[in-house]
Amino acid sequence: MSEKCNGNCSECSSDCAEREIQKEKPHKLSKIKKVYGIVSGKGGVGKSLITSLLSVGMSRKGKKVGIMDADITGPSIPKAFGLIDKAEGTEEGILPVSSETGIKIMSVNLLLDDVTSPVVWRGPVIAGVIKQFWQEVIWGELDIMFIDMPPGTSDVPLTVFQTVPLDGIIIVTSPQELVSMIVTKAVKMAEMMKIPIVGIVENMSYFKSDDGKIHMIFGESRLEEFAGDNKLNIIGRIPIDPKIAEACDKGNMERYNGEVINDISDNFLKLIQK
Ligand code: ADP
């Protein structure tokens, strides 16, 4: 215990034995069976894309799925699902917006009038919004909630780890990121927070040309070696695919039919049912 302990762990970063992380309860009208965070070492590696692909995949398997877009300063989930409607509030709480196929979504972009305005809030404010997304949104019944986590290892992802009772995380990386230490930091953060890592997805892994040839644009993948060194399961490899980018950027994620959706969803299901 730290000498100056006042019993409030949320004000202290000491990693003492007595530290008890108080996870918050969701809204009383929410019944969420499992929660998984999608994590990356930095932005732009495809975290939102993998969140969307897994959500669509699990929804196609008949699961009731929700997505909490906790990437407050770079929210891209509403756009990937082509959502235009704003979230509405009732006296009881905030209602998520349902996508075309019934995936429930909450994002800061569903609350702001002008989605092009940058969110220039400081860490504690952002952390407060994420807490509200967990406690004040009426998610209803969900089999699985995916949280598109804020990138990196700052205080904001830390708040999510401390607030939401995560059943596990999925780490998204790119071939270039694997050679840096950024992704190792994300792995270590999850280990320090004692959150199980379901597995790792390598995005932009390769490019398949029309003649069926595989091109390793960023050189040979180090995924197997990295997964082996860190004792991680591999959930899948996603190619660079203009059709994925188009589906994501035009709001057609739910109409995308690439086989990668099935592959990563099947692997993910197997790993969480182990
Ligand atoms: P992050 O959430 O990590 O910041 P995004 O998922 O928003 O990253 O992806 C960033 C951009 O890269 C998006 O425009 C997306 O469409 C594109 N993108 C991501 N992965 C792929 C891929 N495998 N093939 C083609 N485009 C991709």
mmCIF file of C-alpha atoms in Angstrom, residues 9-234:
data_model
loop_
_atom_site.group_PDB
_atom_site.id
_atom_site.type_symbol
_atom_site.label_atom_id
_atom_site.label_comp_id
_atom_site.label_asym_id
_atom_site.label_seq_id
_atom_site.Cartn_x
_atom_site.Cartn_y
_atom_site.Cartn_z
ATOM 1 C CA CYS A 9 -7.656 3.837 -6.293
ATOM 2 C CA SER A 10 -8.990 6.016 -9.110
ATOM 3 C CA GLU A 11 -6.836 8.919 -7.863
ATOM 4 C CA CYS A 12 -3.689 6.839 -7.590
ATOM 5 C CA SER A 13 -1.454 5.001 -10.046
ATOM 6 C CA SER A 14 0.379 2.901 -7.447
ATOM 7 C CA ASP A 15 0.383 -0.776 -8.361
ATOM 8 C CA CYS A 16 0.162 -1.981 -4.782
ATOM 9 C CA ALA A 17 -1.191 -5.344 -3.663
ATOM 10 C CA GLU A 18 -4.270 -3.767 -2.074
ATOM 11 C CA ARG A 19 -5.206 -2.071 -5.263
ATOM 12 C CA GLU A 20 -8.750 -2.975 -6.029
ATOM 13 C CA ILE A 21 -10.104 -1.913 -9.339
ATOM 14 C CA GLN A 22 -13.719 -1.018 -8.943
ATOM 15 C CA LYS A 23 -15.455 -1.887 -12.177
ATOM 16 C CA GLU A 24 -18.651 0.045 -12.771
ATOM 17 C CA LYS A 25 -22.074 -1.462 -13.343
ATOM 18 C CA PRO A 26 -23.777 -0.720 -16.671
ATOM 19 C CA HIS A 27 -27.214 0.953 -16.892
ATOM 20 C CA LYS A 28 -29.901 -0.987 -15.060
ATOM 21 C CA LEU A 29 -31.707 -1.663 -18.348
ATOM 22 C CA SER A 30 -28.569 -3.133 -19.956
ATOM 23 C CA LYS A 31 -27.846 -6.841 -19.862
ATOM 24 C CA ILE A 32 -24.502 -7.371 -21.512
ATOM 25 C CA LYS A 33 -23.167 -10.923 -21.513
ATOM 26 C CA LYS A 34 -19.618 -10.380 -22.808
ATOM 27 C CA VAL A 35 -17.463 -7.324 -23.472
ATOM 28 C CA TYR A 36 -14.346 -7.278 -25.662
ATOM 29 C CA GLY A 37 -12.071 -4.306 -26.302
ATOM 30 C CA ILE A 38 -10.297 -3.831 -29.630
ATOM 31 C CA VAL A 39 -6.910 -2.340 -28.944
ATOM 32 C CA SER A 40 -4.018 -0.993 -31.008
ATOM 33 C CA GLY A 41 -0.687 0.585 -30.199
ATOM 34 C CA LYS A 42 -1.437 3.630 -32.355
ATOM 35 C CA GLY A 43 -4.160 5.061 -34.596
ATOM 36 C CA GLY A 44 -4.694 4.196 -38.244
ATOM 37 C CA VAL A 45 -3.847 0.487 -38.139
ATOM 38 C CA GLY A 46 -7.448 -0.639 -38.710
ATOM 39 C CA LYS A 47 -8.846 -0.966 -35.192
ATOM 40 C CA SER A 48 -12.260 0.408 -36.195
ATOM 41 C CA LEU A 49 -12.284 -1.743 -39.300
ATOM 42 C CA ILE A 50 -11.657 -4.928 -37.278
ATOM 43 C CA THR A 51 -14.286 -3.839 -34.711
ATOM 44 C CA SER A 52 -16.770 -3.449 -37.575
ATOM 45 C CA LEU A 53 -15.821 -6.736 -39.292
ATOM 46 C CA LEU A 54 -16.109 -8.731 -36.054
ATOM 47 C CA SER A 55 -19.414 -7.069 -35.155
ATOM 48 C CA VAL A 56 -20.918 -7.813 -38.558
ATOM 49 C CA GLY A 57 -19.552 -11.380 -38.412
ATOM 50 C CA MET A 58 -20.995 -12.084 -34.956
ATOM 51 C CA SER A 59 -24.304 -10.464 -35.871
ATOM 52 C CA ARG A 60 -24.507 -12.730 -38.956
ATOM 53 C CA LYS A 61 -24.072 -15.659 -36.562
ATOM 54 C CA GLY A 62 -27.257 -14.569 -34.797
ATOM 55 C CA LYS A 63 -25.656 -12.769 -31.839
ATOM 56 C CA LYS A 64 -27.054 -9.531 -30.434
ATOM 57 C CA VAL A 65 -24.153 -7.139 -30.902
ATOM 58 C CA GLY A 66 -23.381 -3.637 -29.638
ATOM 59 C CA ILE A 67 -20.452 -1.361 -30.447
ATOM 60 C CA MET A 68 -19.202 1.288 -28.070
ATOM 61 C CA ASP A 69 -17.017 3.693 -30.040
ATOM 62 C CA ALA A 70 -14.588 4.731 -27.308
ATOM 63 C CA ASP A 71 -12.165 6.243 -29.833
ATOM 64 C CA ILE A 72 -13.545 9.649 -28.874
ATOM 65 C CA THR A 73 -11.072 11.813 -30.782
ATOM 66 C CA GLY A 74 -11.171 9.656 -33.943
ATOM 67 C CA PRO A 75 -14.646 8.130 -34.033
ATOM 68 C CA SER A 76 -15.221 6.184 -37.243
ATOM 69 C CA ILE A 77 -17.852 3.552 -36.398
ATOM 70 C CA PRO A 78 -20.996 5.564 -37.357
ATOM 71 C CA LYS A 79 -19.475 6.306 -40.780
ATOM 72 C CA ALA A 80 -18.576 2.642 -41.385
ATOM 73 C CA PHE A 81 -22.233 1.727 -40.761
ATOM 74 C CA GLY A 82 -23.648 4.689 -42.682
ATOM 75 C CA LEU A 83 -25.499 6.077 -39.647
ATOM 76 C CA ILE A 84 -27.104 9.460 -40.113
ATOM 77 C CA ASP A 85 -29.594 9.583 -37.221
ATOM 78 C CA LYS A 86 -28.493 11.098 -33.931
ATOM 79 C CA ALA A 87 -28.783 9.241 -30.637
ATOM 80 C CA GLU A 88 -31.797 10.228 -28.579
ATOM 81 C CA GLY A 89 -32.191 10.522 -24.860
ATOM 82 C CA THR A 90 -35.053 9.599 -22.543
ATOM 83 C CA GLU A 91 -35.471 10.304 -18.847
ATOM 84 C CA GLU A 92 -33.902 6.930 -18.167
ATOM 85 C CA GLY A 93 -30.792 7.357 -20.293
ATOM 86 C CA ILE A 94 -29.335 7.604 -23.790
ATOM 87 C CA LEU A 95 -30.494 5.230 -26.535
ATOM 88 C CA PRO A 96 -27.936 3.764 -28.948
ATOM 89 C CA VAL A 97 -28.599 3.999 -32.676
ATOM 90 C CA SER A 98 -29.400 0.714 -34.450
ATOM 91 C CA SER A 99 -27.680 -0.101 -37.730
ATOM 92 C CA GLU A 100 -29.481 -1.575 -40.738
ATOM 93 C CA THR A 101 -29.039 -5.125 -39.414
ATOM 94 C CA GLY A 102 -29.716 -4.242 -35.775
ATOM 95 C CA ILE A 103 -26.226 -3.666 -34.340
ATOM 96 C CA LYS A 104 -26.542 -1.112 -31.521
ATOM 97 C CA ILE A 105 -23.997 1.684 -31.745
ATOM 98 C CA MET A 106 -22.955 4.548 -29.486
ATOM 99 C CA SER A 107 -20.356 7.092 -30.523
ATOM 100 C CA VAL A 108 -19.590 10.719 -29.808
ATOM 101 C CA ASN A 109 -20.383 11.384 -33.486
ATOM 102 C CA LEU A 110 -23.987 10.359 -32.781
ATOM 103 C CA LEU A 111 -24.238 13.112 -30.171
ATOM 104 C CA LEU A 112 -22.416 16.034 -31.820
ATOM 105 C CA ASP A 113 -24.245 18.411 -34.157
ATOM 106 C CA ASP A 114 -21.214 18.913 -36.363
ATOM 107 C CA VAL A 115 -19.271 15.691 -36.881
ATOM 108 C CA THR A 116 -16.470 17.555 -38.642
ATOM 109 C CA SER A 117 -15.586 19.575 -35.512
ATOM 110 C CA PRO A 118 -12.569 18.144 -33.735
ATOM 111 C CA VAL A 119 -13.085 16.874 -30.218
ATOM 112 C CA VAL A 120 -10.567 18.928 -28.282
ATOM 113 C CA TRP A 121 -11.316 17.592 -24.830
ATOM 114 C CA ARG A 122 -8.683 16.694 -22.294
ATOM 115 C CA GLY A 123 -8.123 13.148 -21.062
ATOM 116 C CA PRO A 124 -10.382 13.281 -17.962
ATOM 117 C CA VAL A 125 -13.320 14.655 -19.987
ATOM 118 C CA ILE A 126 -12.884 11.941 -22.613
ATOM 119 C CA ALA A 127 -12.672 9.332 -19.856
ATOM 120 C CA GLY A 128 -15.922 10.736 -18.390
ATOM 121 C CA VAL A 129 -17.711 10.348 -21.722
ATOM 122 C CA ILE A 130 -16.602 6.717 -21.980
ATOM 123 C CA LYS A 131 -17.923 6.080 -18.463
ATOM 124 C CA GLN A 132 -21.240 7.601 -19.522
ATOM 125 C CA PHE A 133 -21.353 5.353 -22.580
ATOM 126 C CA TRP A 134 -21.114 2.402 -20.201
ATOM 127 C CA GLN A 135 -23.358 3.610 -17.369
ATOM 128 C CA GLU A 136 -25.935 5.879 -18.995
ATOM 129 C CA VAL A 137 -26.580 4.232 -22.339
ATOM 130 C CA ILE A 138 -29.511 1.834 -22.392
ATOM 131 C CA TRP A 139 -27.912 -0.998 -24.317
ATOM 132 C CA GLY A 140 -30.693 -3.489 -23.565
ATOM 133 C CA GLU A 141 -29.806 -7.144 -24.056
ATOM 134 C CA LEU A 142 -26.515 -7.865 -25.801
ATOM 135 C CA ASP A 143 -24.673 -11.130 -26.317
ATOM 136 C CA ILE A 144 -21.489 -9.262 -27.157
ATOM 137 C CA MET A 145 -20.328 -5.679 -26.867
ATOM 138 C CA PHE A 146 -17.228 -4.652 -28.805
ATOM 139 C CA ILE A 147 -15.435 -1.534 -27.633
ATOM 140 C CA ASP A 148 -13.405 0.326 -30.246
ATOM 141 C CA MET A 149 -10.773 1.457 -27.748
ATOM 142 C CA PRO A 150 -8.869 4.732 -27.774
ATOM 143 C CA PRO A 151 -5.480 3.952 -29.372
ATOM 144 C CA GLY A 152 -2.261 3.819 -27.384
ATOM 145 C CA THR A 153 -1.495 3.310 -23.730
ATOM 146 C CA SER A 154 -2.441 6.677 -22.192
ATOM 147 C CA ASP A 155 -4.826 7.445 -19.329
ATOM 148 C CA VAL A 156 -7.852 7.187 -21.635
ATOM 149 C CA PRO A 157 -7.554 3.476 -22.527
ATOM 150 C CA LEU A 158 -6.548 2.947 -18.901
ATOM 151 C CA THR A 159 -9.928 4.344 -17.792
ATOM 152 C CA VAL A 160 -11.739 1.865 -20.022
ATOM 153 C CA PHE A 161 -9.704 -0.980 -18.535
ATOM 154 C CA GLN A 162 -10.595 0.255 -15.042
ATOM 155 C CA THR A 163 -14.249 1.092 -15.648
ATOM 156 C CA VAL A 164 -15.631 -1.633 -17.858
ATOM 157 C CA PRO A 165 -15.447 -5.307 -16.848
ATOM 158 C CA LEU A 166 -13.743 -6.496 -20.021
ATOM 159 C CA ASP A 167 -13.825 -10.233 -20.727
ATOM 160 C CA GLY A 168 -10.867 -9.862 -23.029
ATOM 161 C CA ILE A 169 -9.123 -7.768 -25.638
ATOM 162 C CA ILE A 170 -8.224 -8.236 -29.265
ATOM 163 C CA ILE A 171 -5.009 -6.615 -30.425
ATOM 164 C CA VAL A 172 -4.885 -5.147 -33.918
ATOM 165 C CA THR A 173 -1.574 -4.480 -35.531
ATOM 166 C CA SER A 174 -0.004 -3.854 -38.914
ATOM 167 C CA PRO A 175 3.203 -5.407 -40.301
ATOM 168 C CA GLN A 176 5.162 -2.179 -39.773
ATOM 169 C CA GLU A 177 3.900 -1.783 -36.246
ATOM 170 C CA LEU A 178 5.100 -5.258 -35.339
ATOM 171 C CA VAL A 179 8.687 -4.194 -35.809
ATOM 172 C CA SER A 180 8.241 -1.344 -33.353
ATOM 173 C CA MET A 181 7.687 -1.602 -29.630
ATOM 174 C CA ILE A 182 4.321 0.162 -29.684
ATOM 175 C CA VAL A 183 2.290 -3.006 -29.907
ATOM 176 C CA THR A 184 4.394 -4.683 -27.215
ATOM 177 C CA LYS A 185 3.372 -1.836 -24.909
ATOM 178 C CA ALA A 186 -0.314 -2.517 -25.600
ATOM 179 C CA VAL A 187 0.253 -6.220 -24.801
ATOM 180 C CA LYS A 188 2.043 -5.350 -21.552
ATOM 181 C CA MET A 189 -0.671 -2.883 -20.540
ATOM 182 C CA ALA A 190 -3.339 -5.591 -20.847
ATOM 183 C CA GLU A 191 -1.167 -7.974 -18.834
ATOM 184 C CA MET A 192 -0.648 -5.360 -16.103
ATOM 185 C CA MET A 193 -4.412 -4.796 -15.949
ATOM 186 C CA LYS A 194 -4.914 -8.586 -15.808
ATOM 187 C CA ILE A 195 -7.209 -8.582 -18.843
ATOM 188 C CA PRO A 196 -7.044 -11.742 -20.967
ATOM 189 C CA ILE A 197 -5.846 -11.259 -24.541
ATOM 190 C CA VAL A 198 -8.089 -13.269 -26.893
ATOM 191 C CA GLY A 199 -5.630 -12.915 -29.750
ATOM 192 C CA ILE A 200 -4.034 -10.721 -32.351
ATOM 193 C CA VAL A 201 -5.182 -9.644 -35.821
ATOM 194 C CA GLU A 202 -2.667 -8.456 -38.401
ATOM 195 C CA ASN A 203 -4.279 -5.908 -40.679
ATOM 196 C CA MET A 204 -2.906 -4.828 -44.078
ATOM 197 C CA SER A 205 -0.982 -8.084 -43.948
ATOM 198 C CA TYR A 206 -0.643 -8.653 -47.692
ATOM 199 C CA PHE A 207 -2.192 -7.745 -51.044
ATOM 200 C CA LYS A 208 -3.762 -10.290 -53.386
ATOM 201 C CA SER A 209 -3.738 -9.217 -57.020
ATOM 202 C CA ASP A 210 -6.404 -10.230 -59.579
ATOM 203 C CA ASP A 211 -4.183 -13.097 -60.810
ATOM 204 C CA GLY A 212 -4.332 -14.573 -57.279
ATOM 205 C CA LYS A 213 -0.716 -13.734 -56.442
ATOM 206 C CA ILE A 214 0.041 -12.714 -52.855
ATOM 207 C CA HIS A 215 2.276 -9.670 -52.443
ATOM 208 C CA MET A 216 3.892 -8.978 -49.094
ATOM 209 C CA ILE A 217 3.916 -5.197 -49.516
ATOM 210 C CA PHE A 218 5.594 -4.540 -46.177
ATOM 211 C CA GLY A 219 7.987 -7.493 -46.345
ATOM 212 C CA GLU A 220 7.710 -10.900 -44.689
ATOM 213 C CA SER A 221 5.253 -10.964 -41.804
ATOM 214 C CA ARG A 222 6.669 -11.262 -38.298
ATOM 215 C CA LEU A 223 3.249 -12.188 -36.901
ATOM 216 C CA GLU A 224 3.995 -15.829 -36.036
ATOM 217 C CA GLU A 225 7.253 -14.918 -34.322
ATOM 218 C CA PHE A 226 5.638 -12.062 -32.392
ATOM 219 C CA ALA A 227 2.633 -14.192 -31.380
ATOM 220 C CA GLY A 228 4.985 -16.996 -30.299
ATOM 221 C CA ASP A 229 7.241 -14.684 -28.263
ATOM 222 C CA ASN A 230 4.249 -13.135 -26.497
ATOM 223 C CA LYS A 231 2.190 -16.366 -26.237
ATOM 224 C CA LEU A 232 -0.683 -14.859 -28.220
ATOM 225 C CA ASN A 233 -3.289 -16.597 -30.386
ATOM 226 C CA ILE A 234 -3.538 -15.438 -33.979
#
